[in-house]
XYZ file of C-alpha atoms in Angstrom:
681
model
C -2.844 20.700 26.061
C -6.486 21.694 25.624
C -8.401 20.689 22.532
C -9.091 24.337 21.735
C -5.381 25.156 21.792
C -4.577 22.181 19.585
C -7.294 23.254 17.156
C -5.861 26.771 17.104
C -2.360 25.480 16.427
C -3.659 23.078 13.791
C -5.423 25.953 12.079
C -2.059 27.691 11.795
C -0.392 24.634 10.279
C 0.640 25.356 6.686
C -1.475 23.764 4.010
C 0.133 22.015 1.044
C -0.424 25.101 -1.076
C 1.000 27.444 1.577
C 4.054 25.260 1.978
C 4.623 25.350 -1.740
C 4.489 29.148 -1.693
C 6.834 29.331 1.282
C 9.308 27.001 -0.369
C 9.165 28.941 -3.601
C 9.501 32.370 -1.953
C 12.946 34.049 -2.030
C 14.770 34.129 1.308
C 16.535 37.412 2.220
C 19.546 36.972 4.489
C 19.051 40.473 5.962
C 17.505 43.778 4.993
C 20.832 45.324 3.921
C 21.404 42.869 1.073
C 20.304 44.304 -2.267
C 17.821 42.251 -4.282
C 18.712 40.880 -7.680
C 18.187 43.466 -10.455
C 14.795 43.085 -12.078
C 14.649 41.613 -15.559
C 13.850 44.020 -18.375
C 10.145 43.950 -19.219
C 9.070 44.658 -22.773
C 6.315 47.208 -23.315
C 5.476 46.102 -26.836
C 1.802 45.393 -27.450
C 1.027 41.693 -27.678
C -2.319 40.140 -28.531
C -2.794 36.570 -27.399
C -5.014 35.488 -30.279
C -5.327 38.367 -32.687
C -7.807 37.549 -35.429
C -7.756 33.776 -34.717
C -10.959 31.945 -33.903
C -11.864 32.123 -30.223
C -14.428 29.565 -29.028
C -16.136 29.916 -25.667
C -15.435 27.180 -23.137
C -18.498 25.193 -22.209
C -18.335 23.378 -18.863
C -19.265 19.722 -18.980
C -21.632 18.610 -16.249
C -22.088 15.075 -15.021
C -25.448 13.343 -14.908
C -24.377 10.853 -12.213
C -26.759 10.776 -9.220
C -25.010 11.633 -5.968
C -24.833 8.825 -3.390
C -27.509 8.866 -0.685
C -27.402 6.949 2.584
C -30.566 4.984 1.911
C -31.349 1.307 1.414
C -31.804 0.159 -2.172
C -35.075 -1.733 -2.695
C -34.434 -5.345 -3.622
C -31.014 -6.866 -4.150
C -28.301 -7.059 -6.761
C -27.196 -10.495 -8.019
C -23.657 -11.279 -9.215
C -22.596 -14.594 -10.765
C -18.987 -15.302 -11.836
C -18.139 -18.211 -14.121
C -14.426 -19.027 -14.167
C -14.438 -21.550 -17.015
C -12.021 -19.376 -19.011
C -9.543 -19.023 -16.134
C -6.606 -20.648 -17.963
C -6.703 -17.696 -20.363
C -7.446 -15.221 -17.589
C -11.096 -14.780 -18.644
C -13.703 -14.392 -15.897
C -17.310 -14.126 -17.116
C -19.856 -12.145 -15.113
C -23.650 -11.984 -15.179
C -25.472 -9.475 -12.988
C -28.987 -8.335 -12.342
C -29.985 -5.222 -10.442
C -33.247 -3.426 -9.792
C -34.154 -0.212 -11.597
C -34.815 2.351 -8.870
C -35.452 6.079 -8.764
C -32.198 6.785 -6.918
C -30.056 5.483 -9.798
C -31.895 7.491 -12.473
C -30.220 10.765 -13.465
C -32.112 13.980 -14.133
C -32.031 13.270 -17.860
C -33.870 9.970 -17.316
C -30.855 7.704 -17.812
C -29.870 4.976 -15.369
C -26.239 5.084 -14.231
C -24.169 2.131 -13.120
C -20.643 2.421 -11.748
C -17.527 0.279 -11.951
C -15.427 0.656 -8.749
C -12.573 3.117 -9.197
C -11.445 4.435 -5.788
C -10.441 1.086 -4.358
C -9.943 0.538 -0.618
C -6.304 0.152 0.368
C -4.917 1.639 -2.841
C -5.607 5.216 -1.669
C -6.101 6.258 -5.298
C -8.359 5.734 -8.337
C -7.110 2.364 -9.590
C -10.215 0.783 -11.101
C -9.440 -1.609 -13.957
C -12.215 -0.614 -16.327
C -9.747 -1.172 -19.164
C -10.019 -4.926 -18.575
C -13.810 -4.998 -19.020
C -14.879 -6.433 -22.376
C -18.053 -7.649 -24.087
C -20.305 -5.463 -21.941
C -23.989 -5.989 -22.794
C -27.008 -4.551 -20.963
C -30.450 -6.036 -21.489
C -33.970 -5.496 -20.180
C -36.378 -8.395 -20.653
C -33.931 -9.983 -23.085
C -33.759 -6.856 -25.274
C -30.359 -5.209 -25.664
C -30.238 -1.612 -24.416
C -27.635 0.754 -25.931
C -25.211 2.305 -23.427
C -22.619 5.041 -23.385
C -19.748 5.992 -21.103
C -20.009 9.185 -19.065
C -17.606 11.765 -20.589
C -16.290 12.895 -17.185
C -16.430 9.761 -15.049
C -15.190 7.058 -17.392
C -16.065 4.370 -14.828
C -19.757 5.268 -15.168
C -22.064 3.725 -17.762
C -25.338 5.438 -18.767
C -28.329 3.935 -20.555
C -32.077 4.486 -20.900
C -34.140 1.563 -19.592
C -37.760 1.261 -20.741
C -40.168 3.158 -18.502
C -41.776 -0.045 -17.225
C -38.433 -1.802 -16.529
C -38.044 -3.225 -13.037
C -34.692 -4.975 -13.505
C -31.696 -4.865 -15.833
C -29.234 -7.644 -16.683
C -25.551 -6.978 -17.281
C -22.996 -9.359 -18.758
C -19.293 -8.784 -19.338
C -15.906 -10.467 -19.248
C -13.106 -9.366 -16.982
C -9.843 -10.051 -18.794
C -7.094 -10.600 -16.263
C -3.609 -9.518 -17.191
C -1.810 -12.484 -18.712
C 1.590 -10.839 -18.403
C 3.023 -8.547 -15.753
C 3.384 -5.721 -18.265
C -0.440 -5.565 -18.519
C -1.006 -5.288 -14.772
C -1.461 -7.762 -11.960
C -2.246 -11.353 -12.967
C -5.277 -12.594 -10.979
C -5.854 -15.965 -12.663
C -3.392 -18.754 -13.471
C -3.923 -22.452 -14.255
C -3.431 -23.177 -10.523
C -4.724 -20.137 -8.578
C -7.383 -17.452 -8.819
C -7.837 -14.253 -6.854
C -11.463 -13.215 -7.353
C -11.908 -9.556 -6.471
C -15.424 -8.159 -6.525
C -14.359 -4.631 -7.468
C -13.186 -6.186 -10.757
C -16.206 -8.426 -11.174
C -19.229 -6.180 -10.684
C -20.952 -2.902 -11.468
C -23.293 -1.255 -8.970
C -26.086 1.342 -9.263
C -25.315 5.012 -8.692
C -27.291 6.958 -6.129
C -26.506 4.870 -3.047
C -23.905 4.450 -0.368
C -22.225 1.100 -1.045
C -23.426 -0.111 2.352
C -27.048 0.424 1.283
C -26.914 -2.011 -1.648
C -27.875 -5.611 -0.835
C -26.092 -8.202 -2.945
C -26.098 -11.956 -3.416
C -22.975 -13.386 -5.057
C -22.149 -16.746 -6.578
C -19.080 -18.128 -8.309
C -18.277 -21.346 -10.153
C -14.842 -22.905 -9.654
C -12.938 -25.525 -11.627
C -13.661 -29.060 -10.444
C -11.748 -30.010 -7.315
C -10.710 -26.478 -6.380
C -11.148 -25.033 -2.902
C -11.778 -21.384 -2.010
C -11.735 -19.119 1.017
C -13.190 -15.694 1.765
C -14.345 -13.753 4.811
C -17.979 -14.385 3.805
C -19.787 -17.611 4.656
C -19.969 -20.117 1.830
C -22.566 -22.667 0.803
C -21.686 -25.117 -1.942
C -24.503 -26.094 -4.291
C -25.384 -29.776 -4.119
C -26.602 -31.240 -7.402
C -27.378 -34.617 -8.929
C -26.271 -33.792 -12.474
C -23.042 -35.034 -14.046
C -20.733 -33.233 -14.247
C -21.718 -31.242 -11.143
C -20.633 -27.585 -11.338
C -18.460 -26.522 -8.411
C -20.794 -23.666 -7.466
C -20.388 -21.585 -4.317
C -23.063 -19.250 -2.962
C -22.003 -16.512 -0.561
C -24.133 -15.201 2.262
C -26.278 -12.181 1.415
C -24.464 -8.991 2.384
C -24.067 -5.357 1.412
C -21.919 -4.245 -1.498
C -19.337 -2.511 0.720
C -18.724 -5.789 2.561
C -18.679 -7.819 -0.654
C -15.928 -5.663 -2.161
C -14.046 -6.005 1.134
C -14.220 -9.824 0.885
C -11.907 -11.132 -1.858
C -11.528 -14.821 -2.666
C -8.434 -16.969 -3.028
C -9.085 -20.275 -4.783
C -6.787 -22.956 -6.056
C -5.989 -26.495 -6.988
C -3.413 -26.853 -4.208
C -4.675 -25.455 -0.913
C -4.272 -25.814 2.825
C -6.250 -24.316 5.695
C -4.826 -23.900 9.203
C -6.733 -22.701 12.271
C -4.750 -20.029 14.128
C -7.410 -19.379 16.789
C -11.116 -19.932 17.315
C -11.966 -17.227 14.781
C -8.806 -16.716 12.687
C -7.505 -19.045 9.977
C -4.672 -19.150 7.479
C -5.738 -20.241 3.977
C -2.853 -21.057 1.652
C -2.890 -21.564 -2.115
C 0.245 -22.556 -4.005
C 1.591 -23.177 -7.475
C 2.501 -26.728 -6.460
C 1.575 -29.009 -3.574
C 5.169 -29.165 -2.293
C 5.076 -25.497 -1.258
C 2.259 -26.206 1.207
C 4.585 -28.168 3.476
C 4.772 -26.172 6.698
C 6.037 -27.422 10.037
C 4.352 -26.746 13.359
C 7.359 -24.586 14.288
C 6.606 -22.412 11.247
C 2.868 -22.207 11.942
C 3.233 -21.349 15.640
C 4.516 -17.757 15.054
C 1.376 -17.118 13.005
C -0.728 -18.239 15.956
C 1.384 -16.031 18.226
C 0.698 -13.107 15.870
C -3.034 -13.456 16.541
C -2.459 -13.600 20.306
C -0.107 -10.614 20.273
C -2.552 -8.597 18.174
C -5.304 -9.157 20.716
C -2.932 -8.285 23.576
C -1.854 -5.058 21.878
C -5.228 -3.659 20.863
C -7.353 -5.307 23.553
C -10.062 -6.421 21.140
C -10.632 -7.939 17.714
C -12.627 -5.810 15.223
C -14.011 -8.827 13.374
C -16.201 -11.852 13.976
C -13.835 -14.010 11.929
C -10.644 -13.336 9.993
C -8.860 -15.158 7.142
C -5.249 -14.665 6.116
C -5.454 -15.351 2.373
C -1.916 -16.307 1.351
C -0.726 -17.258 -2.118
C 2.661 -18.920 -2.575
C 3.282 -18.222 -6.229
C 5.559 -16.667 -8.780
C 2.787 -16.944 -11.391
C -0.062 -15.123 -9.673
C 0.633 -11.427 -9.209
C 2.066 -10.541 -5.815
C -0.131 -8.536 -3.479
C -0.402 -7.153 0.021
C -3.809 -5.603 0.584
C -5.813 -5.058 3.736
C -9.432 -5.921 4.372
C -11.497 -5.817 7.531
C -11.994 -9.551 7.964
C -9.271 -10.909 5.695
C -6.142 -9.908 3.841
C -4.794 -10.609 0.366
C -1.171 -11.654 0.630
C 1.052 -12.875 -2.193
C 4.623 -14.014 -1.564
C 7.266 -16.214 -3.157
C 6.512 -19.957 -3.406
C 9.251 -20.869 -0.900
C 7.758 -18.868 2.000
C 7.802 -22.052 4.117
C 10.305 -24.250 2.297
C 13.085 -21.615 2.516
C 12.139 -20.546 6.058
C 15.660 -20.909 7.474
C 17.193 -18.619 4.857
C 15.788 -15.518 6.516
C 12.619 -13.604 7.298
C 11.846 -12.951 3.639
C 8.331 -11.500 3.290
C 7.201 -12.585 6.754
C 6.494 -8.966 7.664
C 3.640 -8.860 5.140
C 1.084 -10.787 7.197
C 1.603 -8.768 10.418
C 1.305 -5.522 8.439
C -1.944 -6.459 6.721
C -3.371 -7.970 9.910
C -2.775 -4.716 11.817
C -4.816 -2.943 9.146
C -7.965 -4.589 10.486
C -7.617 -2.194 13.420
C -5.743 0.652 11.694
C -7.304 1.709 8.425
C -10.366 -0.521 8.368
C -11.958 -0.198 11.839
C -10.388 3.181 12.678
C -10.139 5.075 9.399
C -9.020 8.625 8.593
C -12.069 10.701 7.733
C -10.597 11.552 4.332
C -10.355 7.857 3.414
C -13.969 7.070 4.202
C -16.338 7.677 1.299
C -19.912 6.862 0.382
C -19.055 4.483 -2.434
C -16.177 3.422 -4.666
C -16.389 6.308 -7.128
C -16.220 9.223 -4.698
C -12.730 10.790 -4.483
C -10.789 10.404 -1.246
C -7.796 12.184 0.264
C -5.037 10.520 2.237
C -3.513 13.325 4.313
C -3.481 11.036 7.372
C -1.740 8.120 5.656
C 1.254 8.804 7.891
C -1.050 7.446 10.624
C -2.933 4.820 8.574
C 0.187 3.310 6.989
C 2.878 4.730 9.304
C 1.333 3.241 12.446
C 0.642 -0.021 10.607
C 4.237 -0.232 9.402
C 5.406 0.407 12.961
C 3.156 -2.164 14.615
C 3.713 -4.651 11.792
C 7.412 -4.835 12.629
C 6.733 -4.811 16.372
C 4.216 -7.671 16.176
C 6.442 -9.527 13.725
C 9.133 -9.565 16.400
C 6.796 -10.173 19.360
C 5.276 -13.170 17.611
C 8.584 -14.701 16.548
C 8.027 -14.314 12.809
C 11.158 -12.141 12.981
C 14.123 -12.701 15.298
C 15.350 -9.692 17.257
C 18.432 -9.470 15.043
C 16.386 -9.644 11.845
C 14.135 -6.879 13.196
C 17.107 -4.684 14.097
C 18.614 -5.282 10.659
C 15.332 -4.365 8.962
C 15.043 -1.183 11.016
C 18.621 -0.324 10.041
C 17.725 -0.645 6.345
C 14.667 1.559 6.856
C 16.607 4.200 8.802
C 19.450 4.285 6.280
C 17.028 4.510 3.374
C 15.231 7.441 4.976
C 18.569 9.102 5.750
C 19.236 9.169 2.000
C 15.967 10.988 1.259
C 17.319 14.441 0.429
C 13.832 15.179 -0.919
C 12.668 15.957 2.632
C 14.471 19.305 2.336
C 11.935 20.537 -0.207
C 8.976 18.210 0.289
C 7.343 17.618 3.707
C 6.350 14.089 4.636
C 2.636 14.883 4.481
C 2.956 15.738 0.795
C 4.036 12.163 0.042
C 0.537 11.040 1.048
C -0.531 12.313 -2.382
C 1.876 9.904 -4.108
C -0.667 7.098 -4.673
C -2.623 9.538 -6.830
C 0.293 11.487 -8.316
C 2.547 8.549 -9.167
C 0.161 5.584 -9.153
C 3.119 3.561 -7.837
C 4.977 3.878 -11.099
C 8.782 3.702 -10.838
C 10.569 7.045 -10.409
C 13.981 8.014 -11.673
C 15.325 9.688 -8.539
C 13.661 8.099 -5.535
C 15.869 9.820 -2.984
C 15.025 13.370 -4.066
C 11.512 12.872 -5.455
C 10.387 10.846 -2.405
C 7.991 7.964 -2.839
C 5.257 7.177 -0.297
C 7.680 7.843 2.556
C 4.755 7.980 4.978
C 5.279 4.227 5.458
C 8.864 4.080 6.690
C 9.404 7.637 7.852
C 6.070 7.325 9.603
C 7.432 4.235 11.361
C 10.461 6.198 12.610
C 8.279 9.054 13.870
C 6.043 6.664 15.813
C 9.116 4.918 17.212
C 10.299 8.253 18.553
C 6.872 8.920 20.066
C 7.016 5.553 21.814
C 10.447 6.257 23.254
C 9.405 9.731 24.445
C 6.477 8.245 26.348
C 8.661 5.506 27.856
C 11.366 7.974 28.900
C 9.003 10.522 30.441
C 6.911 7.953 32.316
C 9.811 5.839 33.549
C 8.686 2.952 31.362
C 5.199 2.772 32.876
C 3.526 3.795 29.598
C 4.279 3.434 25.921
C 2.692 3.657 22.506
C 0.971 0.361 23.371
C -1.312 2.438 25.591
C -2.121 4.728 22.672
C -2.837 1.747 20.393
C -5.289 0.225 22.841
C -7.014 3.536 23.571
C -7.237 4.700 19.963
C -7.656 1.573 17.839
C -9.276 -0.796 20.307
C -13.002 -1.244 20.749
C -15.530 -4.037 21.103
C -14.817 -7.595 20.058
C -16.638 -8.413 16.858
C -17.345 -4.788 15.913
C -16.244 -4.591 12.309
C -17.910 -1.292 11.658
C -15.963 1.852 10.803
C -15.012 4.671 13.179
C -13.376 7.660 11.509
C -10.735 9.916 13.056
C -9.052 13.281 12.515
C -5.690 14.837 13.320
C -7.210 16.349 16.454
C -8.269 12.902 17.656
C -4.672 11.665 17.318
C -3.236 14.573 19.316
C -5.915 14.384 21.995
C -5.392 10.656 22.554
C -1.611 11.028 22.724
C -2.076 13.734 25.362
C -4.464 11.507 27.289
C -1.777 8.798 27.383
C 0.944 11.263 28.379
C 0.798 15.101 28.274
C 3.360 16.492 25.830
C 3.404 19.033 23.035
C 2.381 16.379 20.537
C 0.990 18.931 18.102
C 4.382 20.633 17.784
C 6.081 17.223 17.608
C 3.937 16.102 14.671
C 3.889 19.457 12.908
C 7.690 19.649 12.810
C 8.143 16.092 11.534
C 5.138 15.644 9.254
C 3.975 19.033 7.989
C 7.284 20.851 7.483
C 10.358 20.138 5.362
C 13.211 18.777 7.467
C 16.965 18.480 7.121
C 17.494 15.008 8.565
C 15.650 11.716 8.961
C 13.880 11.248 12.318
C 16.393 8.827 13.860
C 16.121 10.108 17.424
C 13.768 7.281 18.399
C 16.449 4.695 17.618
C 18.993 6.547 19.739
C 16.535 7.018 22.598
C 15.819 3.293 22.293
C 19.497 2.474 22.829
C 20.742 1.994 19.257
C 22.585 4.082 16.687
C 22.704 3.691 12.923
C 26.179 2.687 11.683
C 27.635 1.398 8.431
C 29.801 -1.721 8.256
C 31.387 -3.853 5.495
C 29.122 -6.745 6.519
C 25.888 -7.462 4.695
C 23.016 -8.513 6.984
C 20.722 -11.428 6.240
C 17.907 -8.936 5.714
C 19.864 -7.103 3.011
C 20.800 -10.370 1.312
C 17.136 -11.369 1.280
C 16.103 -8.022 -0.216
C 18.743 -8.420 -2.923
C 17.514 -11.911 -3.742
C 13.936 -10.697 -4.230
C 15.013 -7.640 -6.217
C 17.410 -9.730 -8.345
C 20.026 -7.023 -7.925
C 22.678 -5.956 -5.427
C 22.619 -2.745 -3.475
C 25.613 -0.448 -3.217
C 23.443 2.558 -2.446
C 25.068 3.109 0.959
C 28.576 3.287 -0.531
C 28.960 4.131 -4.212
C 25.307 5.162 -4.412
C 23.725 2.742 -6.864
C 22.161 -0.693 -7.182
C 22.805 -2.929 -10.165
C 21.723 -6.339 -11.438
C 23.966 -9.144 -12.655
C 23.757 -7.835 -16.226
C 25.228 -4.510 -15.149
C 21.905 -2.662 -15.517
C 21.631 0.152 -13.005
C 18.379 0.004 -11.042
C 18.818 2.990 -8.715
C 21.121 5.970 -8.300
C 21.071 7.982 -5.079
C 20.877 11.754 -5.473
C 24.192 13.521 -4.630
C 26.006 10.178 -4.248
C 29.387 9.495 -5.930
C 27.561 7.583 -8.681
C 25.229 10.556 -9.199
C 28.109 13.032 -9.361
C 29.793 10.858 -12.001
C 26.780 11.294 -14.295
C 25.201 7.845 -14.049
C 21.444 7.263 -13.959
C 18.890 4.493 -14.230
C 19.027 3.115 -17.768
C 22.816 2.899 -17.898
C 24.322 -0.546 -18.311
C 27.828 -0.998 -16.913
C 30.017 -2.761 -19.468
C 33.467 -2.649 -17.869
C 34.932 -1.791 -14.464
C 38.566 -0.652 -14.448
C 38.896 -2.259 -17.883
C 37.392 -5.618 -16.847
C 34.018 -6.908 -18.061
C 31.327 -6.269 -15.474
C 30.495 -8.962 -12.957
C 29.547 -8.599 -9.310
C 33.018 -9.834 -8.351
C 34.745 -7.351 -10.665
C 32.576 -4.525 -9.335
C 33.203 -5.306 -5.674
C 36.892 -5.827 -6.324
C 37.034 -2.350 -7.899
C 35.373 -0.838 -4.819
C 37.922 -2.588 -2.579
C 40.820 -1.425 -4.783
C 39.577 2.167 -4.674
C 39.473 1.984 -0.879
C 43.104 0.834 -0.827
C 44.718 3.080 -3.449
C 42.316 6.067 -3.185
C 41.868 6.213 -6.951
C 38.537 6.658 -8.770
C 36.618 3.679 -10.135
C 36.643 3.853 -13.930
C 33.711 2.354 -15.771
C 32.357 2.243 -19.278
C 28.576 2.227 -19.533
C 26.014 2.192 -22.307
C 22.668 3.948 -22.526
C 20.436 3.935 -25.588
C 23.300 2.352 -27.573
C 25.662 5.219 -26.727
C 28.813 4.319 -24.782
C 30.553 6.688 -22.383
C 33.239 6.588 -19.713
C 32.572 7.542 -16.092
C 34.812 8.133 -13.120
C 33.359 7.444 -9.653
C 35.354 9.206 -6.962
C 34.681 6.947 -3.994
C 37.119 5.222 -1.635
C 35.023 4.267 1.373
C 34.753 0.552 0.614
C 31.622 -1.588 0.801
C 29.173 -0.268 3.397
C 25.891 -1.636 4.694
C 23.600 -0.286 7.446
C 23.357 -1.861 10.884
C 22.187 -0.892 14.357
C 24.847 -0.674 17.053
C 23.799 -0.887 20.677
C 24.615 2.082 22.888
C 25.814 0.921 26.291
C 24.878 -2.260 28.141
C 21.715 -3.623 29.684
C 18.068 -3.465 28.583
C 17.058 -0.792 26.081
C 13.831 0.979 25.249
C 13.775 -0.569 21.782
C 14.149 -4.058 23.200
C 11.344 -3.328 25.665
C 9.116 -2.285 22.772
C 9.855 -5.455 20.801
C 9.519 -7.893 23.703
C 6.578 -10.353 23.529
C 3.548 -9.505 25.670
C 2.000 -12.990 25.653
C 3.864 -16.008 27.085
C 4.892 -18.598 24.509
C 2.492 -21.542 24.200
């Protein structure tokens, strides 16, 4: 298909607003059906305000200088002292030059605290955790005020002759999960420069030179993508000071630090390492058999994309239930937080082993090749994530593929995980009113807060539904080319580049369609429009079936499901009764239109009794089995906000869990996709 035709078709694709109007518009079955009678409209005179006061609205204008792609004269200095880390207090001292570009029209200088953070796809700056902010010039305190529109901007009037300003503040890490993510514990710290620095307005982030330094507790080790130089001193005690190489502010923010008392560093290749911090030394014990799949991941990544978009790369991995969990991509590192027993409970199942492949893939997808809407001049310019179904959908897809190819996941564990994903997407009745592309606004709309009705509201489905769409694309290419081409060819052509090039190349929807057509001609525009930009009736499961597997439901719980339940501290009955519940009987999810939903249950209910017996997991599962045998409803008593009520769940299908069942014998397209590309070493 020609680019001009694709552009024409793309121009006809409904926008979010148009889709909303189409969905809201009444549908007439045929012209002969009479419309509903119009409601009676009153003709009485009505004055909106009468004699009440009526002020005029005065628009508020910002005084923040727009970013310019120029180089800031001089350099910014940032120094972080972690002496208060046991209480979550990180103290910062900065200096930055006073330049014309950062001075607003009213003569005030404007500094910014990062708000639109890379990888979060939304304004998530933690300005609320900044305290004791003081700005001085030549030792004299300068009054400051917050911008009324951009609350992450600080304005002040430096003296006319001022060449440099000094800024001091404390960043107060959450000390409890209810306050946000904990970034400092007595054993581990995650230093993140978007929480530990301001920067001058008026510049692209890449135009601001910065020199950073941090002081660690004695005996601690740290790792980051930037080169480190430890300060050698002759004083006693000697501060554990680390200087980082001079860089630009964009790169600094993209280079977080993991530091800890208990650490281990493992080389995975000549330019990739795994740096581990843990709550206790015992969690660092990893066998060579456990490390080897991580090395294979690096080899398989290079084989897939054909190049490495970094000069060096560090997997930063915390094994902790005290530090806040995290999975965040960066160009030359990743921030990964998993349970302490990542290695010590290795044989119990794959656990969170998909996290590292996912974040590693982001070096190519999202960091090196980035949707144009997610590239911005600095960290306070709004972004839009319409192409997150590529950014995160492709990454989710390749994360599972590379997890299997590298041996971090067994084939069965991968199939079981795909079954969970497919079944979860099959329950998303929200796709009937809300197209997949609209869920790319969820990071801004919902800010990853819990929702009451996940299945009908949808919640960042561009991850897993995106995976299923890309799986189908892979199987189409394999089928139509007799297995000579696949989505691997697209990945290499689109995301590959030069080794060591960790710059950014943006892309558009048109670029995606054009590259797919270059790999194999097909109506890819229509394929994507129907699955991404329009509401649909069913989940896109065709790729599984083309790959030789069908989604089924069995009474047997897979190891992957058991692992998910262990992490969630609840059990899932969403594929049968339609709810999940913890051991206290507290309902954690109810599926829209499920038997549990029809009975009137919702999140917030606590099940007290099941068929007259006090709730336990055994009593609950026994009641489900009894209902399957005698075809009678399950009777429960539940409490919500201290009010008790009885509910009757009309379900007799027994315990059901998703699985993939192979269609026919012999090799399948899905198995071909998941097969390793690099011989084991």
